[in-house]
């Protein structure tokens, strides 16, 4: 695998963040605050953040000449070395801004890629970030430097035009991307085998999804007694974590903590992180965690729905059923909490008010997760040989046995709550077994 491709910002960088609002577009009230949080997640010194209204985006620079001149003066006064544009820039716009301002410029996609590069802790996570970075870099190959001019090929005056540096860069990136795809396909295969293993053990899966910094990892830790990194910062969790737990009823189920979603999630990340995101799309239940105390919680929820729809199209998988969890209830005042509790109960299906930090409502949440995961189980009458300890143990380990009694001299009859999938797996172990109901 190539060396680390992530261009980590040096700590001495002084950054300015500008959020362009194009043509009076409707943006979340806290979007500028989110932009600041993303920049701070890089560990740079933040000079200022500013929202600029752009009536007509300039095709070559995005910003107008007057806005650009004003920014240039301010950058010089405050010693800015990194300009973060919290919007999508075309390769030409990025190149022209760097040329005119004489400093490094990154857009929202580049910013999120930088943060992902800092957060990736496992080999799989780093591989996915490097893949996304390469896809992003390939889309931005433009004639920026003189070394991209055409080179002479062959010998003497008879040689052909040769290969341009631009073509060479593109070819090398294509080769690198192809290698990443092969490695990520192996990651997908491994994850698929892990999911199949959980299914064989009768452990249905609930995937925790939601906007970044909504409290997913804190809730995951609370429900599974784990110690996954949970911090008040964007994308604290990048690598998905799965844990199997035993619910109060004795049933086994699995919870998966996933990467947070965000407005305008880069398409390169969706493509590169497909192996990871499939963990959510192939789950039996989605637990959508919302920061209900956030002023733009509705905006964030809609962004999550949009990304899930995109993932459904990308993966060809149907979106699993969803349970909404309204987190951070402990930060609400009493009157607001009472109003939201009533609103949550009136939804179909009802949302659950919880505090992952204090544990408020989490026992009830686990009960609802279990009920949703096992919603298709119904009582079946199973008859097995009384001496077959393997079948008897499988039923107790993978299903809910409500009663059992000896039948005659050699058989045992059990009443067992099973899904159709449970029945199919059970019959694959012993095709002649009797299952009624």
Tab-separated table of C-alpha atoms in Angstrom:
chain	number	residue	atom	x	y	z
A	1	UNK	CA	0.000	0.000	0.000
A	2	UNK	CA	1.315	3.495	-0.789
A	3	UNK	CA	2.540	5.650	2.029
A	4	UNK	CA	0.167	7.977	3.855
A	5	UNK	CA	-1.451	10.167	1.211
A	6	UNK	CA	-3.204	12.510	3.584
A	7	UNK	CA	-1.785	16.041	3.448
A	8	UNK	CA	-2.077	16.860	7.126
A	9	UNK	CA	-2.126	20.552	7.883
A	10	UNK	CA	0.907	21.734	9.876
A	11	UNK	CA	0.002	23.137	13.296
A	12	UNK	CA	1.334	26.607	12.431
A	13	UNK	CA	-1.270	27.130	9.685
A	14	UNK	CA	-3.596	30.071	10.299
A	15	UNK	CA	-6.946	29.395	8.657
A	16	UNK	CA	-9.834	31.559	7.515
A	17	UNK	CA	-13.212	29.966	6.808
A	18	UNK	CA	-15.717	31.469	4.399
A	19	UNK	CA	-19.206	30.055	3.892
A	20	UNK	CA	-20.576	31.204	0.515
A	21	UNK	CA	-24.368	31.386	0.367
A	22	UNK	CA	-25.264	31.100	-3.301
A	23	UNK	CA	-28.213	33.135	-4.597
A	24	UNK	CA	-29.958	33.435	-1.252
A	25	UNK	CA	-30.051	29.668	-0.723
A	26	UNK	CA	-31.653	28.374	2.479
A	27	UNK	CA	-28.921	27.171	4.834
A	28	UNK	CA	-29.063	25.919	8.387
A	29	UNK	CA	-28.632	28.633	10.985
A	30	UNK	CA	-25.712	26.829	12.550
A	31	UNK	CA	-23.923	26.032	9.286
A	32	UNK	CA	-21.263	28.694	9.905
A	33	UNK	CA	-20.714	27.307	13.408
A	34	UNK	CA	-20.376	23.846	11.878
A	35	UNK	CA	-17.835	25.225	9.393
A	36	UNK	CA	-15.808	26.592	12.284
A	37	UNK	CA	-15.976	23.260	14.112
A	38	UNK	CA	-14.743	21.396	11.050
A	39	UNK	CA	-11.800	23.782	10.679
A	40	UNK	CA	-10.903	23.498	14.355
A	41	UNK	CA	-10.978	19.705	14.005
A	42	UNK	CA	-7.858	20.054	11.833
A	43	UNK	CA	-5.935	21.554	14.729
A	44	UNK	CA	-5.190	24.811	12.906
A	45	UNK	CA	-5.341	28.291	14.407
A	46	UNK	CA	-8.550	29.940	13.284
A	47	UNK	CA	-8.260	33.602	12.253
A	48	UNK	CA	-11.948	34.172	11.458
A	49	UNK	CA	-15.097	32.673	9.948
A	50	UNK	CA	-17.419	34.650	7.721
A	51	UNK	CA	-20.575	34.086	5.690
A	52	UNK	CA	-20.631	35.731	2.256
A	53	UNK	CA	-23.701	36.142	0.085
A	54	UNK	CA	-22.871	35.342	-3.538
A	55	UNK	CA	-25.617	36.415	-5.939
A	56	UNK	CA	-23.985	34.947	-9.055
A	57	UNK	CA	-21.083	32.510	-8.529
A	58	UNK	CA	-18.115	33.538	-10.666
A	59	UNK	CA	-17.184	30.603	-12.954
A	60	UNK	CA	-13.449	31.241	-12.523
A	61	UNK	CA	-13.248	32.202	-8.832
A	62	UNK	CA	-16.689	31.606	-7.277
A	63	UNK	CA	-16.416	34.915	-5.376
A	64	UNK	CA	-16.766	38.376	-6.869
A	65	UNK	CA	-13.762	40.632	-7.462
A	66	UNK	CA	-14.730	43.006	-4.649
A	67	UNK	CA	-15.198	40.193	-2.155
A	68	UNK	CA	-11.895	38.655	-3.177
A	69	UNK	CA	-9.998	41.953	-2.787
A	70	UNK	CA	-11.475	42.503	0.677
A	71	UNK	CA	-10.539	38.974	1.715
A	72	UNK	CA	-7.011	39.348	0.366
A	73	UNK	CA	-6.435	42.459	2.498
A	74	UNK	CA	-7.805	40.753	5.571
A	75	UNK	CA	-5.732	37.629	4.952
A	76	UNK	CA	-2.599	39.762	4.775
A	77	UNK	CA	-3.456	41.667	7.963
A	78	UNK	CA	-4.147	38.493	9.949
A	79	UNK	CA	-1.384	36.314	8.470
A	80	UNK	CA	-3.745	33.722	6.991
A	81	UNK	CA	-1.985	30.788	5.322
A	82	UNK	CA	-4.954	28.482	4.668
A	83	UNK	CA	-8.236	29.534	3.030
A	84	UNK	CA	-11.138	27.127	3.622
A	85	UNK	CA	-14.145	27.616	1.339
A	86	UNK	CA	-17.077	25.739	2.863
A	87	UNK	CA	-18.602	24.964	-0.505
A	88	UNK	CA	-17.793	22.921	-3.588
A	89	UNK	CA	-15.062	24.430	-5.763
A	90	UNK	CA	-14.325	23.396	-9.314
A	91	UNK	CA	-10.673	22.546	-10.027
A	92	UNK	CA	-10.338	25.764	-12.027
A	93	UNK	CA	-11.839	27.878	-9.227
A	94	UNK	CA	-9.492	26.344	-6.663
A	95	UNK	CA	-6.450	26.889	-8.898
A	96	UNK	CA	-7.380	30.501	-9.648
A	97	UNK	CA	-8.031	31.324	-5.990
A	98	UNK	CA	-4.647	29.883	-5.005
A	99	UNK	CA	-2.963	31.854	-7.776
A	100	UNK	CA	-4.610	35.172	-6.898
A	101	UNK	CA	-4.417	34.858	-3.112
A	102	UNK	CA	-1.008	33.113	-3.065
A	103	UNK	CA	-1.996	30.656	-0.345
A	104	UNK	CA	-3.400	27.152	0.027
A	105	UNK	CA	-7.129	26.809	-0.721
A	106	UNK	CA	-9.331	23.804	0.105
A	107	UNK	CA	-13.066	23.339	-0.341
A	108	UNK	CA	-15.592	21.462	1.801
A	109	UNK	CA	-14.741	18.091	0.297
A	110	UNK	CA	-11.017	18.656	0.827
A	111	UNK	CA	-11.681	19.782	4.389
A	112	UNK	CA	-13.694	16.686	5.267
A	113	UNK	CA	-11.080	14.464	3.642
A	114	UNK	CA	-8.402	16.112	5.805
A	115	UNK	CA	-10.440	15.402	8.946
A	116	UNK	CA	-11.078	11.813	7.909
A	117	UNK	CA	-7.348	11.434	7.365
A	118	UNK	CA	-6.697	12.551	10.941
A	119	UNK	CA	-9.438	10.332	12.400
A	120	UNK	CA	-8.640	7.048	10.594
A	121	UNK	CA	-7.094	4.698	13.147
A	122	UNK	CA	-7.293	1.295	11.490
A	123	UNK	CA	-5.729	-0.014	8.298
A	124	UNK	CA	-9.209	-0.299	6.807
A	125	UNK	CA	-10.067	3.292	7.682
A	126	UNK	CA	-6.827	4.617	6.236
A	127	UNK	CA	-7.354	2.594	3.068
A	128	UNK	CA	-10.801	4.082	2.570
A	129	UNK	CA	-9.521	7.617	3.179
A	130	UNK	CA	-6.686	7.110	0.704
A	131	UNK	CA	-9.145	5.821	-1.877
A	132	UNK	CA	-11.370	8.871	-1.382
A	133	UNK	CA	-8.359	11.173	-1.557
A	134	UNK	CA	-7.213	9.625	-4.834
A	135	UNK	CA	-10.680	9.931	-6.383
A	136	UNK	CA	-10.760	13.578	-5.307
A	137	UNK	CA	-7.279	14.307	-6.632
A	138	UNK	CA	-8.058	12.711	-9.978
A	139	UNK	CA	-11.088	14.948	-10.438
A	140	UNK	CA	-8.875	17.982	-9.877
A	141	UNK	CA	-6.061	17.293	-12.335
A	142	UNK	CA	-5.803	20.591	-14.211
A	143	UNK	CA	-2.958	22.336	-16.012
A	144	UNK	CA	-1.641	24.250	-13.062
A	145	UNK	CA	2.135	24.047	-13.330
A	146	UNK	CA	4.656	24.217	-16.179
A	147	UNK	CA	5.717	20.628	-15.599
A	148	UNK	CA	2.357	19.591	-17.013
A	149	UNK	CA	3.354	20.829	-20.482
A	150	UNK	CA	3.824	18.145	-23.117
A	151	UNK	CA	7.091	16.255	-23.119
A	152	UNK	CA	8.941	15.015	-26.184
A	153	UNK	CA	8.801	11.297	-26.777
A	154	UNK	CA	11.008	8.991	-28.811
A	155	UNK	CA	14.416	10.011	-30.193
A	156	UNK	CA	15.635	12.990	-32.259
A	157	UNK	CA	13.229	14.785	-34.516
A	158	UNK	CA	11.278	11.671	-35.421
A	159	UNK	CA	9.880	11.112	-31.952
A	160	UNK	CA	6.164	11.444	-31.286
A	161	UNK	CA	4.688	13.991	-28.879
A	162	UNK	CA	5.090	11.665	-25.904
A	163	UNK	CA	2.932	11.627	-22.783
A	164	UNK	CA	2.060	14.812	-20.943
A	165	UNK	CA	2.677	15.067	-17.215
A	166	UNK	CA	-1.069	15.506	-16.806
A	167	UNK	CA	-1.657	12.187	-18.553
A	168	UNK	CA	1.088	10.579	-16.491
A	169	UNK	CA	-0.472	11.828	-13.238
A	170	UNK	CA	-3.877	10.570	-14.325
A	171	UNK	CA	-2.491	7.173	-15.300
A	172	UNK	CA	-0.657	6.798	-11.980
A	173	UNK	CA	-3.763	7.792	-10.021
A	174	UNK	CA	-5.886	5.349	-12.028
A	175	UNK	CA	-3.415	2.577	-11.178
A	176	UNK	CA	-3.477	3.542	-7.506
A	177	UNK	CA	-7.300	3.699	-7.453
A	178	UNK	CA	-7.516	0.265	-9.090
A	179	UNK	CA	-5.294	-1.131	-6.334
A	180	UNK	CA	-7.433	0.470	-3.641
A	181	UNK	CA	-10.578	-0.977	-5.219
A	182	UNK	CA	-9.114	-4.475	-5.089
A	183	UNK	CA	-8.192	-4.066	-1.426
A	184	UNK	CA	-11.576	-2.567	-0.562
A	185	UNK	CA	-13.332	-5.439	-2.297
A	186	UNK	CA	-11.491	-7.729	0.116
A	187	UNK	CA	-12.689	-5.522	2.990
A	188	UNK	CA	-16.261	-5.853	1.714
A	189	UNK	CA	-15.859	-9.630	1.507
A	190	UNK	CA	-14.526	-9.777	5.078
A	191	UNK	CA	-17.370	-7.644	6.403
A	192	UNK	CA	-19.885	-9.759	4.517
A	193	UNK	CA	-18.483	-12.899	6.153
A	194	UNK	CA	-18.675	-11.210	9.563
A	195	UNK	CA	-22.327	-10.316	8.949
A	196	UNK	CA	-23.069	-13.876	7.855
A	197	UNK	CA	-21.378	-15.134	11.022
A	198	UNK	CA	-23.609	-12.947	13.180
A	199	UNK	CA	-26.662	-14.182	11.247
A	200	UNK	CA	-25.670	-17.813	11.828
A	201	UNK	CA	-25.422	-17.088	15.541
A	202	UNK	CA	-28.954	-15.677	15.409
A	203	UNK	CA	-27.853	-12.141	16.278
A	204	UNK	CA	-29.895	-9.580	14.347
A	205	UNK	CA	-28.129	-6.243	13.807
A	206	UNK	CA	-29.111	-2.683	14.718
A	207	UNK	CA	-26.905	-0.004	13.117
A	208	UNK	CA	-26.625	3.351	14.885
A	209	UNK	CA	-26.675	6.178	12.331
A	210	UNK	CA	-27.064	9.929	12.506
A	211	UNK	CA	-25.529	13.325	11.934
A	212	UNK	CA	-21.964	13.780	13.080
A	213	UNK	CA	-21.633	14.717	16.755
A	214	UNK	CA	-25.196	13.636	17.586
A	215	UNK	CA	-23.953	11.337	20.355
A	216	UNK	CA	-23.942	7.996	18.512
A	217	UNK	CA	-20.739	6.667	20.058
A	218	UNK	CA	-21.766	7.762	23.556
A	219	UNK	CA	-25.042	5.888	23.113
A	220	UNK	CA	-23.201	2.858	21.680
A	221	UNK	CA	-20.904	2.804	24.703
A	222	UNK	CA	-23.868	3.112	27.060
A	223	UNK	CA	-25.780	0.223	25.452
A	224	UNK	CA	-22.808	-2.116	25.002
A	225	UNK	CA	-20.581	-1.146	27.960
A	226	UNK	CA	-17.795	-0.386	25.477
A	227	UNK	CA	-15.143	2.305	25.333
A	228	UNK	CA	-15.344	3.538	21.720
A	229	UNK	CA	-13.919	7.056	21.372
A	230	UNK	CA	-16.731	9.533	22.049
A	231	UNK	CA	-15.804	13.211	21.870
A	232	UNK	CA	-17.510	16.542	21.248
A	233	UNK	CA	-16.020	16.981	17.779
A	234	UNK	CA	-16.948	16.172	14.176
A	235	UNK	CA	-16.210	12.621	13.026
A	236	UNK	CA	-14.811	11.405	16.343
A	237	UNK	CA	-15.742	7.929	15.094
A	238	UNK	CA	-14.603	6.904	11.635
A	239	UNK	CA	-14.068	3.159	11.845
A	240	UNK	CA	-17.290	1.190	12.487
A	241	UNK	CA	-17.430	-0.974	15.603
A	242	UNK	CA	-19.738	-3.956	16.170
A	243	UNK	CA	-20.582	-5.487	19.550
A	244	UNK	CA	-22.824	-8.416	20.392
A	245	UNK	CA	-24.812	-8.089	23.598
A	246	UNK	CA	-27.307	-10.176	25.518
A	247	UNK	CA	-30.584	-8.331	26.065
A	248	UNK	CA	-32.640	-8.578	29.254
A	249	UNK	CA	-34.714	-11.394	27.726
A	250	UNK	CA	-31.558	-13.414	27.101
A	251	UNK	CA	-31.630	-12.893	23.345
A	252	UNK	CA	-28.413	-12.119	21.499
A	253	UNK	CA	-28.285	-9.033	19.264
A	254	UNK	CA	-25.568	-6.910	17.660
A	255	UNK	CA	-25.125	-3.136	17.621
A	256	UNK	CA	-22.947	-1.337	15.071
A	257	UNK	CA	-21.584	2.186	15.557
A	258	UNK	CA	-21.108	3.965	12.215
A	259	UNK	CA	-19.441	7.099	10.850
A	260	UNK	CA	-21.460	10.280	11.212
A	261	UNK	CA	-23.229	11.881	8.269
A	262	UNK	CA	-22.979	15.556	7.366
A	263	UNK	CA	-24.470	18.084	4.960
A	264	UNK	CA	-23.027	17.698	1.452
A	265	UNK	CA	-21.197	14.488	2.286
A	266	UNK	CA	-18.622	14.183	-0.523
A	267	UNK	CA	-19.516	11.631	-3.179
A	268	UNK	CA	-15.914	10.391	-3.146
A	269	UNK	CA	-16.383	9.410	0.497
A	270	UNK	CA	-19.610	7.573	-0.235
A	271	UNK	CA	-17.832	5.600	-2.975
A	272	UNK	CA	-14.702	4.871	-0.932
A	273	UNK	CA	-16.571	4.029	2.285
A	274	UNK	CA	-19.074	1.733	0.623
A	275	UNK	CA	-17.720	-1.292	2.501
A	276	UNK	CA	-18.317	0.535	5.772
A	277	UNK	CA	-21.651	2.093	4.865
A	278	UNK	CA	-23.031	-1.268	3.771
A	279	UNK	CA	-22.897	-2.213	7.463
A	280	UNK	CA	-25.816	0.174	7.951
A	281	UNK	CA	-27.729	-0.749	4.805
A	282	UNK	CA	-27.539	-4.484	5.532
A	283	UNK	CA	-28.626	-4.121	9.158
A	284	UNK	CA	-32.011	-5.363	10.341
A	285	UNK	CA	-32.767	-2.001	11.974
A	286	UNK	CA	-31.456	1.568	11.788
A	287	UNK	CA	-31.300	3.498	15.053
A	288	UNK	CA	-31.314	7.140	13.944
A	289	UNK	CA	-29.768	9.233	16.709
A	290	UNK	CA	-30.679	12.924	16.616
A	291	UNK	CA	-29.285	15.743	18.725
A	292	UNK	CA	-32.735	16.993	19.656
A	293	UNK	CA	-31.275	19.998	21.490
A	294	UNK	CA	-29.509	21.264	18.367
A	295	UNK	CA	-31.169	24.347	16.811
A	296	UNK	CA	-31.001	22.742	13.356
A	297	UNK	CA	-32.021	19.222	14.310
A	298	UNK	CA	-34.618	19.119	11.502
A	299	UNK	CA	-32.023	20.129	8.903
A	300	UNK	CA	-29.659	17.472	10.206
A	301	UNK	CA	-32.352	14.786	10.159
A	302	UNK	CA	-33.248	15.619	6.557
A	303	UNK	CA	-29.572	15.375	5.587
A	304	UNK	CA	-29.408	11.905	7.146
A	305	UNK	CA	-32.527	10.800	5.228
A	306	UNK	CA	-31.048	12.145	1.988
A	307	UNK	CA	-27.759	10.282	2.484
A	308	UNK	CA	-29.569	7.046	3.372
A	309	UNK	CA	-31.584	7.322	0.152
A	310	UNK	CA	-28.332	7.897	-1.748
A	311	UNK	CA	-26.777	4.840	-0.106
A	312	UNK	CA	-29.797	2.744	-1.032
A	313	UNK	CA	-29.303	3.719	-4.681
A	314	UNK	CA	-25.506	3.264	-4.535
A	315	UNK	CA	-25.620	-0.177	-2.906
A	316	UNK	CA	-28.850	-1.464	-4.431
A	317	UNK	CA	-30.015	-2.390	-0.926
A	318	UNK	CA	-33.408	-1.566	0.514
A	319	UNK	CA	-33.277	0.781	3.502
A	320	UNK	CA	-33.949	-1.109	6.754
A	321	UNK	CA	-36.739	-0.083	9.153
A	322	UNK	CA	-35.845	2.885	11.337
A	323	UNK	CA	-36.228	3.757	15.017
A	324	UNK	CA	-35.694	7.430	15.908
A	325	UNK	CA	-33.845	8.341	19.089
A	326	UNK	CA	-33.921	11.932	20.320
A	327	UNK	CA	-30.680	12.267	22.240
A	328	UNK	CA	-29.319	14.892	24.669
A	329	UNK	CA	-32.644	15.263	26.460
A	330	UNK	CA	-30.689	16.166	29.601
A	331	UNK	CA	-29.646	19.488	28.022
A	332	UNK	CA	-33.242	20.670	27.538
A	333	UNK	CA	-35.170	22.813	29.989
A	334	UNK	CA	-38.158	21.150	31.609
A	335	UNK	CA	-40.823	22.885	29.493
A	336	UNK	CA	-39.090	22.076	26.194
A	337	UNK	CA	-38.453	18.493	27.268
A	338	UNK	CA	-42.149	18.025	28.099
A	339	UNK	CA	-43.273	19.399	24.714
A	340	UNK	CA	-40.781	17.251	22.791
A	341	UNK	CA	-41.655	14.131	24.785
A	342	UNK	CA	-45.293	14.491	23.726
A	343	UNK	CA	-44.259	15.124	20.119
A	344	UNK	CA	-42.005	12.068	20.135
A	345	UNK	CA	-44.819	9.863	21.448
A	346	UNK	CA	-47.196	11.098	18.730
A	347	UNK	CA	-44.896	10.024	15.878
A	348	UNK	CA	-45.455	6.805	13.974
A	349	UNK	CA	-43.512	4.876	14.990
A	350	UNK	CA	-42.878	6.794	18.216
A	351	UNK	CA	-39.473	8.369	18.802
A	352	UNK	CA	-37.701	7.833	22.117
A	353	UNK	CA	-36.284	10.629	24.292
A	354	UNK	CA	-32.953	9.631	25.827
A	355	UNK	CA	-29.748	10.967	27.265
A	356	UNK	CA	-26.814	8.783	26.296
A	357	UNK	CA	-24.647	10.723	28.737
A	358	UNK	CA	-26.804	10.201	31.836
A	359	UNK	CA	-28.452	6.951	30.763
A	360	UNK	CA	-31.959	8.413	30.879
A	361	UNK	CA	-34.309	6.340	28.695
A	362	UNK	CA	-31.634	3.925	27.473
A	363	UNK	CA	-33.158	0.833	29.135
A	364	UNK	CA	-36.475	1.560	27.393
A	365	UNK	CA	-34.577	2.135	24.140
A	366	UNK	CA	-32.879	-1.262	24.354
A	367	UNK	CA	-36.282	-2.857	24.953
A	368	UNK	CA	-37.647	-1.169	21.787
A	369	UNK	CA	-34.570	-2.154	19.759
A	370	UNK	CA	-35.024	-5.766	20.829
A	371	UNK	CA	-38.745	-5.694	20.039
A	372	UNK	CA	-38.078	-4.253	16.579
A	373	UNK	CA	-35.300	-6.736	15.795
A	374	UNK	CA	-37.396	-9.724	16.815
A	375	UNK	CA	-40.706	-8.370	15.478
A	376	UNK	CA	-41.053	-11.231	12.968
A	377	UNK	CA	-40.658	-13.969	15.539
A	378	UNK	CA	-43.742	-16.022	16.316
A	379	UNK	CA	-44.337	-19.170	18.378
A	380	UNK	CA	-43.554	-22.491	16.675
A	381	UNK	CA	-43.914	-26.043	17.911
A	382	UNK	CA	-40.655	-27.908	17.416
A	383	UNK	CA	-40.121	-31.618	17.907
A	384	UNK	CA	-36.574	-32.941	18.194
A	385	UNK	CA	-34.944	-36.174	19.405
A	386	UNK	CA	-34.575	-35.891	23.160
A	387	UNK	CA	-30.997	-37.155	22.925
A	388	UNK	CA	-29.909	-34.540	20.360
A	389	UNK	CA	-28.137	-32.039	22.572
A	390	UNK	CA	-26.815	-30.081	19.582
A	391	UNK	CA	-30.281	-29.112	18.302
A	392	UNK	CA	-31.513	-28.432	21.833
A	393	UNK	CA	-28.579	-26.113	22.538
A	394	UNK	CA	-29.005	-24.294	19.189
A	395	UNK	CA	-32.640	-23.470	19.950
A	396	UNK	CA	-31.741	-22.070	23.369
A	397	UNK	CA	-28.775	-20.077	22.044
A	398	UNK	CA	-30.455	-18.585	18.983
A	399	UNK	CA	-34.177	-18.414	19.753
A	400	UNK	CA	-36.527	-17.877	22.667
A	401	UNK	CA	-37.753	-21.164	24.155
A	402	UNK	CA	-40.936	-20.612	26.154
A	403	UNK	CA	-41.638	-24.236	27.132
A	404	UNK	CA	-40.400	-27.784	26.598
A	405	UNK	CA	-41.603	-31.238	27.572
A	406	UNK	CA	-40.848	-34.894	26.830
A	407	UNK	CA	-43.064	-36.538	24.230
A	408	UNK	CA	-43.109	-40.287	24.365
A	409	UNK	CA	-39.866	-42.116	25.003
A	410	UNK	CA	-37.514	-40.482	22.505
A	411	UNK	CA	-38.809	-37.020	21.531
A	412	UNK	CA	-38.947	-33.584	23.075
A	413	UNK	CA	-41.520	-30.936	22.152
A	414	UNK	CA	-40.641	-27.262	22.552
A	415	UNK	CA	-42.535	-24.038	21.997
A	416	UNK	CA	-40.038	-21.640	20.452
A	417	UNK	CA	-40.305	-18.067	19.136
A	418	UNK	CA	-38.639	-18.184	15.708
A	419	UNK	CA	-38.500	-16.130	12.502
A	420	UNK	CA	-38.730	-17.728	9.075
A	421	UNK	CA	-34.957	-17.271	8.810
A	422	UNK	CA	-34.499	-19.122	12.124
A	423	UNK	CA	-36.598	-21.995	10.801
A	424	UNK	CA	-34.571	-22.167	7.584
A	425	UNK	CA	-31.265	-22.237	9.485
A	426	UNK	CA	-32.605	-24.834	11.911
A	427	UNK	CA	-33.826	-27.108	9.118
A	428	UNK	CA	-30.475	-26.804	7.340
A	429	UNK	CA	-28.951	-28.478	10.413
A	430	UNK	CA	-31.510	-31.295	10.439
A	431	UNK	CA	-33.790	-31.469	7.364
A	432	UNK	CA	-36.129	-34.039	8.942
A	433	UNK	CA	-36.896	-31.952	12.025
A	434	UNK	CA	-40.567	-31.086	12.667
A	435	UNK	CA	-41.442	-27.366	12.930
A	436	UNK	CA	-45.127	-26.353	12.988
A	437	UNK	CA	-46.590	-22.852	13.039
